[in-house]
Structures are given as C-alpha cells and as structure tokens.
Tab-separated table of C-alpha atoms in Angstrom:
chain	number	residue	atom	x	y	z
J	1446	UNK	CA	5.120	99.648	46.082
J	1447	UNK	CA	5.326	98.055	49.497
J	1448	UNK	CA	8.138	95.752	50.496
J	1449	UNK	CA	7.078	92.310	51.296
J	1450	UNK	CA	6.981	91.285	54.940
J	1451	UNK	CA	10.457	89.893	54.807
J	1452	UNK	CA	11.951	92.958	53.035
J	1453	UNK	CA	13.690	93.252	49.746
J	1454	UNK	CA	16.809	91.264	49.316
J	1455	UNK	CA	19.551	91.535	46.808
J	1456	UNK	CA	19.725	88.307	44.900
J	1457	UNK	CA	22.927	86.399	45.114
J	1458	UNK	CA	25.061	86.735	42.098
J	1459	UNK	CA	25.228	83.779	39.916
J	1460	UNK	CA	28.746	82.868	39.226
J	1461	UNK	CA	29.945	80.635	36.514
J	1462	UNK	CA	31.577	77.518	37.644
J	1463	UNK	CA	35.251	78.141	38.202
J	1464	UNK	CA	37.723	76.962	35.672
J	1465	UNK	CA	40.313	76.191	38.346
J	1466	UNK	CA	40.423	73.415	40.855
J	1467	UNK	CA	39.076	75.701	43.665
J	1468	UNK	CA	35.718	77.570	43.918
J	1469	UNK	CA	34.924	80.965	45.596
J	1470	UNK	CA	32.827	80.853	48.836
J	1471	UNK	CA	29.115	81.688	48.428
J	1472	UNK	CA	28.059	85.327	49.242
J	1473	UNK	CA	24.955	85.533	51.531
J	1474	UNK	CA	21.950	87.703	50.730
J	1475	UNK	CA	22.008	91.282	52.232
J	1476	UNK	CA	18.884	93.376	53.141
J	1477	UNK	CA	18.889	96.785	51.449
J	1478	UNK	CA	15.451	98.087	52.354
J	1479	UNK	CA	14.308	99.085	54.842
J	1480	UNK	CA	17.662	99.921	56.468
J	1481	UNK	CA	18.656	97.623	59.183
J	1482	UNK	CA	18.576	99.284	62.619
J	1483	UNK	CA	22.076	99.727	63.986
J	1484	UNK	CA	21.552	98.932	67.588
J	1485	UNK	CA	24.468	96.639	68.036
J	1486	UNK	CA	26.602	97.550	71.061
J	1487	UNK	CA	29.707	98.656	69.179
J	1488	UNK	CA	27.913	100.538	66.400
J	1489	UNK	CA	29.009	100.498	62.836
J	1490	UNK	CA	31.871	102.980	63.241
J	1491	UNK	CA	35.333	101.622	63.410
J	1492	UNK	CA	36.783	104.949	64.825
J	1493	UNK	CA	36.233	105.157	68.592
J	1494	UNK	CA	35.175	108.550	70.075
J	1495	UNK	CA	37.201	109.883	73.079
J	1496	UNK	CA	35.534	109.523	76.418
J	1497	UNK	CA	34.282	112.808	77.890
J	1498	UNK	CA	34.263	113.138	81.665
J	1499	UNK	CA	31.404	114.737	83.479
J	1500	UNK	CA	31.967	118.394	84.544
J	1501	UNK	CA	31.062	117.475	88.073
J	1502	UNK	CA	33.904	115.008	88.373
J	1503	UNK	CA	36.938	116.629	90.138
J	1504	UNK	CA	40.211	116.843	88.248
J	1505	UNK	CA	43.074	114.868	89.704
J	1506	UNK	CA	45.424	117.010	91.915
J	1507	UNK	CA	49.070	117.287	91.031
J	1508	UNK	CA	51.488	115.598	93.355
J	1509	UNK	CA	52.954	117.939	96.044
J	1510	UNK	CA	56.644	118.886	95.665
J	1511	UNK	CA	59.013	116.557	97.455
J	1512	UNK	CA	59.804	117.782	100.949
J	1513	UNK	CA	62.936	117.316	103.029
J	1514	UNK	CA	64.039	113.833	103.691
J	1515	UNK	CA	62.494	112.534	106.904
J	1516	UNK	CA	64.676	110.283	109.022
J	1517	UNK	CA	62.521	107.912	111.069
J	1518	UNK	CA	62.810	108.560	114.793
J	1519	UNK	CA	64.459	111.965	114.402
J	1520	UNK	CA	62.660	115.250	114.949
J	1521	UNK	CA	63.149	118.040	112.442
J	1522	UNK	CA	64.673	120.393	114.999
J	1523	UNK	CA	67.263	117.733	115.898
J	1524	UNK	CA	68.753	117.777	112.416
J	1525	UNK	CA	71.835	120.017	111.955
J	1526	UNK	CA	70.988	123.108	109.984
J	1527	UNK	CA	73.281	123.805	107.065
J	1528	UNK	CA	74.422	127.433	107.257
J	1529	UNK	CA	73.387	129.465	104.264
J	1530	UNK	CA	76.229	131.565	102.813
J	1531	UNK	CA	75.649	135.257	103.259
J	1532	UNK	CA	75.257	136.873	99.878
J	1533	UNK	CA	77.764	139.586	99.060
J	1534	UNK	CA	75.942	142.411	97.380
J	1535	UNK	CA	77.286	145.091	95.089
J	1536	UNK	CA	77.672	147.716	97.891
J	1537	UNK	CA	79.755	145.270	99.939
J	1538	UNK	CA	82.002	144.478	96.970
J	1539	UNK	CA	82.419	148.186	96.266
J	1540	UNK	CA	83.365	148.853	99.900
J	1541	UNK	CA	85.962	146.085	99.805
J	1542	UNK	CA	87.479	147.459	96.626
J	1543	UNK	CA	87.584	150.997	98.031
J	1544	UNK	CA	89.218	149.755	101.244
J	1545	UNK	CA	91.837	147.823	99.292
J	1546	UNK	CA	92.542	150.871	97.116
J	1547	UNK	CA	92.915	153.111	100.182
J	1548	UNK	CA	95.314	150.663	101.834
J	1549	UNK	CA	97.364	150.359	98.660
J	1550	UNK	CA	97.504	154.151	98.351
J	1551	UNK	CA	98.502	154.517	102.005
J	1552	UNK	CA	101.351	152.031	101.555
J	1553	UNK	CA	102.451	153.712	98.319
J	1554	UNK	CA	102.533	157.118	100.045
J	1555	UNK	CA	104.008	155.967	103.370
J	1556	UNK	CA	106.997	154.095	101.940
J	1557	UNK	CA	108.595	157.022	100.054
J	1558	UNK	CA	107.603	159.427	102.857
J	1559	UNK	CA	109.320	157.309	105.486
J	1560	UNK	CA	112.322	156.863	103.212
J	1561	UNK	CA	112.481	160.628	102.713
J	1562	UNK	CA	112.220	161.193	106.465
J	1563	UNK	CA	115.134	158.822	107.105
J	1564	UNK	CA	117.153	160.587	104.425
J	1565	UNK	CA	116.336	163.933	106.047
J	1566	UNK	CA	117.336	162.640	109.487
J	1567	UNK	CA	120.622	161.358	108.078
J	1568	UNK	CA	121.344	164.745	106.528
J	1569	UNK	CA	119.947	166.774	109.467
J	1570	UNK	CA	120.141	164.822	112.726
J	1571	UNK	CA	119.053	166.177	116.092
J	1572	UNK	CA	121.083	169.095	117.392
J	1573	UNK	CA	124.000	168.550	119.728
J	1574	UNK	CA	123.615	171.496	122.074
J	1575	UNK	CA	126.650	172.750	124.020
J	1576	UNK	CA	125.678	175.231	126.767
J	1577	UNK	CA	127.992	177.916	128.178
J	1578	UNK	CA	127.584	180.395	130.995
J	1579	UNK	CA	127.211	184.101	130.324
J	1580	UNK	CA	130.504	185.776	129.338
J	1581	UNK	CA	132.266	182.481	128.701
J	1582	UNK	CA	134.293	181.724	125.554
J	1583	UNK	CA	133.510	178.565	123.602
J	1584	UNK	CA	136.118	176.826	121.421
J	1585	UNK	CA	134.870	174.657	118.613
J	1586	UNK	CA	136.698	173.335	115.523
J	1587	UNK	CA	139.684	175.701	115.450
J	1588	UNK	CA	137.579	178.805	116.227
J	1589	UNK	CA	136.708	180.502	119.532
J	1590	UNK	CA	133.312	182.187	120.010
J	1591	UNK	CA	132.060	184.782	122.464
J	1592	UNK	CA	128.699	186.574	122.894
J	1593	UNK	CA	127.820	189.967	124.380
J	1594	UNK	CA	124.193	191.149	124.663
J	1595	UNK	CA	122.606	194.521	125.393
J	1596	UNK	CA	118.878	195.321	125.618
J	1597	UNK	CA	117.147	198.232	123.871
J	1598	UNK	CA	113.630	199.678	123.671
J	1599	UNK	CA	114.199	200.947	120.152
J	1600	UNK	CA	116.630	201.409	117.310
J	1601	UNK	CA	117.848	204.648	115.765
J	1602	UNK	CA	115.417	205.771	113.069
J	1603	UNK	CA	112.933	202.967	113.888
J	1604	UNK	CA	109.415	203.395	115.285
J	1605	UNK	CA	108.880	202.792	119.016
J	1606	UNK	CA	108.281	199.212	120.144
J	1607	UNK	CA	105.158	197.822	121.764
J	1608	UNK	CA	105.407	197.904	125.576
J	1609	UNK	CA	105.763	194.111	125.783
J	1610	UNK	CA	108.677	193.855	123.287
J	1611	UNK	CA	112.421	194.234	123.662
J	1612	UNK	CA	115.349	194.413	121.256
J	1613	UNK	CA	118.447	192.311	121.898
J	1614	UNK	CA	121.589	193.736	120.322
J	1615	UNK	CA	124.064	190.869	120.072
J	1616	UNK	CA	127.774	191.175	119.342
J	1617	UNK	CA	129.170	187.787	118.240
J	1618	UNK	CA	132.963	187.511	118.173
J	1619	UNK	CA	134.927	184.824	116.332
J	1620	UNK	CA	138.666	184.255	116.466
J	1621	UNK	CA	140.570	181.791	114.267
J	1622	UNK	CA	143.007	179.779	116.372
J	1623	UNK	CA	145.032	178.390	113.425
J	1624	UNK	CA	144.974	178.321	109.576
J	1625	UNK	CA	142.203	175.714	109.690
J	1626	UNK	CA	140.153	178.244	111.674
J	1627	UNK	CA	140.718	180.748	108.893
J	1628	UNK	CA	139.377	178.259	106.321
J	1629	UNK	CA	136.252	177.729	108.466
J	1630	UNK	CA	134.971	181.263	108.059
J	1631	UNK	CA	131.480	180.466	106.733
J	1632	UNK	CA	128.632	182.603	108.034
J	1633	UNK	CA	127.060	181.019	111.152
J	1634	UNK	CA	123.338	180.690	111.945
J	1635	UNK	CA	122.124	182.555	115.037
J	1636	UNK	CA	118.843	182.346	116.964
J	1637	UNK	CA	117.498	183.109	120.424
J	1638	UNK	CA	116.020	180.235	122.443
J	1639	UNK	CA	114.043	179.941	125.657
J	1640	UNK	CA	114.316	176.887	127.951
J	1641	UNK	CA	110.639	176.035	127.276
J	1642	UNK	CA	111.455	175.350	123.592
J	1643	UNK	CA	110.358	178.617	122.001
J	1644	UNK	CA	112.774	180.424	119.719
J	1645	UNK	CA	113.052	183.756	117.892
J	1646	UNK	CA	114.880	184.763	114.741
J	1647	UNK	CA	118.199	186.559	115.087
J	1648	UNK	CA	119.296	188.538	112.033
J	1649	UNK	CA	122.926	189.320	111.194
J	1650	UNK	CA	122.961	192.973	110.143
J	1651	UNK	CA	126.703	193.411	109.525
J	1652	UNK	CA	130.207	192.022	110.108
J	1653	UNK	CA	133.893	192.858	109.716
J	1654	UNK	CA	135.056	189.319	108.834
J	1655	UNK	CA	137.495	189.414	105.865
J	1656	UNK	CA	136.274	187.495	102.817
J	1657	UNK	CA	139.851	186.867	101.631
J	1658	UNK	CA	141.847	184.320	103.596
J	1659	UNK	CA	145.021	186.349	102.982
J	1660	UNK	CA	143.536	189.205	105.021
J	1661	UNK	CA	142.149	186.958	107.753
J	1662	UNK	CA	144.615	186.878	110.613
J	1663	UNK	CA	145.006	184.045	113.080
J	1664	UNK	CA	144.300	185.235	116.647
J	1665	UNK	CA	142.525	188.406	115.523
J	1666	UNK	CA	138.911	188.802	116.736
J	1667	UNK	CA	136.234	189.605	114.147
J	1668	UNK	CA	132.617	190.480	114.862
J	1669	UNK	CA	129.032	189.901	113.687
J	1670	UNK	CA	126.329	192.424	114.601
J	1671	UNK	CA	123.022	190.626	115.336
J	1672	UNK	CA	119.498	191.814	116.232
J	1673	UNK	CA	116.583	189.866	117.752
J	1674	UNK	CA	113.150	190.976	118.986
J	1675	UNK	CA	111.872	189.060	122.019
J	1676	UNK	CA	109.123	189.415	124.660
J	1677	UNK	CA	110.181	191.867	127.365
J	1678	UNK	CA	109.354	189.415	130.181
J	1679	UNK	CA	111.733	186.799	128.716
J	1680	UNK	CA	114.612	189.051	127.677
J	1681	UNK	CA	116.757	187.977	130.643
J	1682	UNK	CA	115.902	184.290	130.326
J	1683	UNK	CA	116.792	183.541	126.720
J	1684	UNK	CA	120.069	182.160	125.375
J	1685	UNK	CA	121.919	183.152	122.214
J	1686	UNK	CA	122.575	180.005	120.160
J	1687	UNK	CA	125.219	179.885	117.425
J	1688	UNK	CA	125.500	177.130	114.804
J	1689	UNK	CA	129.004	177.361	113.278
J	1690	UNK	CA	129.228	176.645	109.557
J	1691	UNK	CA	131.009	173.450	108.548
J	1692	UNK	CA	131.852	174.851	105.113
J	1693	UNK	CA	135.589	175.162	104.455
J	1694	UNK	CA	136.762	177.844	102.039
J	1695	UNK	CA	140.028	176.860	100.343
J	1696	UNK	CA	142.027	179.469	98.450
J	1697	UNK	CA	142.036	179.243	94.623
J	1698	UNK	CA	139.482	176.393	94.630
J	1699	UNK	CA	136.744	176.625	92.016
J	1700	UNK	CA	133.111	176.604	93.041
J	1701	UNK	CA	132.508	173.234	91.316
J	1702	UNK	CA	135.455	171.661	93.123
J	1703	UNK	CA	134.315	173.075	96.449
J	1704	UNK	CA	130.819	171.579	95.922
J	1705	UNK	CA	132.278	168.157	95.079
J	1706	UNK	CA	134.512	168.279	98.130
J	1707	UNK	CA	131.643	169.313	100.386
J	1708	UNK	CA	129.576	166.352	99.141
J	1709	UNK	CA	132.404	163.963	100.043
J	1710	UNK	CA	132.974	165.364	103.525
J	1711	UNK	CA	130.845	163.799	106.260
J	1712	UNK	CA	130.854	166.755	108.653
J	1713	UNK	CA	127.359	167.958	109.599
J	1714	UNK	CA	125.972	171.197	111.015
J	1715	UNK	CA	124.464	169.528	114.067
J	1716	UNK	CA	126.479	171.301	116.779
J	1717	UNK	CA	124.954	174.340	118.470
J	1718	UNK	CA	126.727	176.625	120.971
J	1719	UNK	CA	124.223	178.250	123.377
J	1720	UNK	CA	125.341	181.172	125.566
J	1721	UNK	CA	123.175	182.013	128.561
J	1722	UNK	CA	122.385	185.596	129.584
C-alpha cells in the first residue's frame, strides 16, 4: 500500500480532560514514514565528532629553548664570562691523596730520625783533636801518652805483603801520673789517619797493663802493641791517633754500680790525641 502524498502520520493521542485545574500541552503529529531526511546542519547526533586536520597541514613547531638574556645595547662578547669550575676527576683526587700520604709519612719518619740524630750528637759530638809532633809526650787526664812507630814489609810467620802495602808497628806507652791515672786504665781506641781524611784500622795485639789497680804503679810506663796496614806511599805521612777511655775503674765496685756511675758522669770520649810521624 502506498502512502498518501502527505505521508502517514501518527494520530494525536486523545487525552481525557484533566481532573485538575491545569491541562497538558497538545502533542503535535509526527511523520513516521517515509523517514524524514536528516539534512539539518547540526545533524541528529548530540555527541560531536573530533575535528580531524588534513595530513597536508604542518604541525605546529615547539617553542625554541630560552637563550641567554640579551641586554639591549650590549654585544655578547662584551658581557663578562663566568669562569666554569674545573672538574676534579678521580685521578686528580687519587694523586692528591697519595701526595698527602707521602708528606705525612715523610714527617712521621723525619721527626724521630732528627730526634735520634740529635741524641746521637749529644752522646757522640765531633772529635776534639789534639795534635803533637813526632816523639812528643802528651798529658791528658792524669795520664801521659807517647807513641813510637816502626815500618815493616812483613810479620814473622805471615805471608809477604803486596808491593804497595806497609805494616806500621806501633808501641803506645801510658804512664799514670797519680792514683786517678791508675783508675783511668780503660783500653784506648787507636787508628791511623791521613791529613786528607782517610783512616785505617789499628789493632791492639797485646799489652802489659796490670788489670788490678793494686799492681798498677804510679809513674811506671806500661805498653800497648799495635799493628796497622797502610799504603806504602803514605806510611810517612799518617798520624797515630789515640782516644783515651773515659771509663774509671774503682776497686771493689760492682759492675752494676759502675754502670750506674758511668751513666751519671758527663765525661765524653770526644778527645783524640794525634801523634805525627
């Protein structure tokens, strides 16, 4: 069946007259067939679709990062440059730590070493050298000393020397001038020295000095036999140097008491008697 030229319409509902004082507004007729063309500008949808841009349209560029502040009328090179701090890397830090450790170690080593050197110099100061001509007698601290020297190319029972060597046979005589000289009968140190600073060992091979003070006579000479091997060319130029002992041997004194007394006494072995040839 064909719709009439005006289309089918839904008849308006017939409502009973209201019982209240007010009446409902009339409902207009609505076309149901054929469907009404939806060509109104907004369409029938109440949900708007998002706008889609054309692919050919360029995307907006992001804003460039802010640059340095420009001061009107001032060129960039006129602005003072802020110095950048130099970074300290791990090798530099390690070098600083090593340097600090080395300095600390040097100080730790130097302080006790210097203190020990001063202690050594206090206990063993520089020698006080007293020089005497050949054949002279030297008197020092209650004892007189005298030196006699003979040269030899060899010793009995010993192998021959090299041609450039020479034995010096030294006879060292000591004489106590008073009882204090008897007490000071410690064994002396002997060496042979050249004026240029070189020195050679002199070995005491025997003596006739009494070990008992009761047998040691005042005014009686006693002797030490000494040997030294020196270069032949210098045999006539060397001096025999004697360092008298400052140790005092007191009769009937125990060893412990003698050590305590020696520690209290301030006398040092810094005097050397040198006898020229």
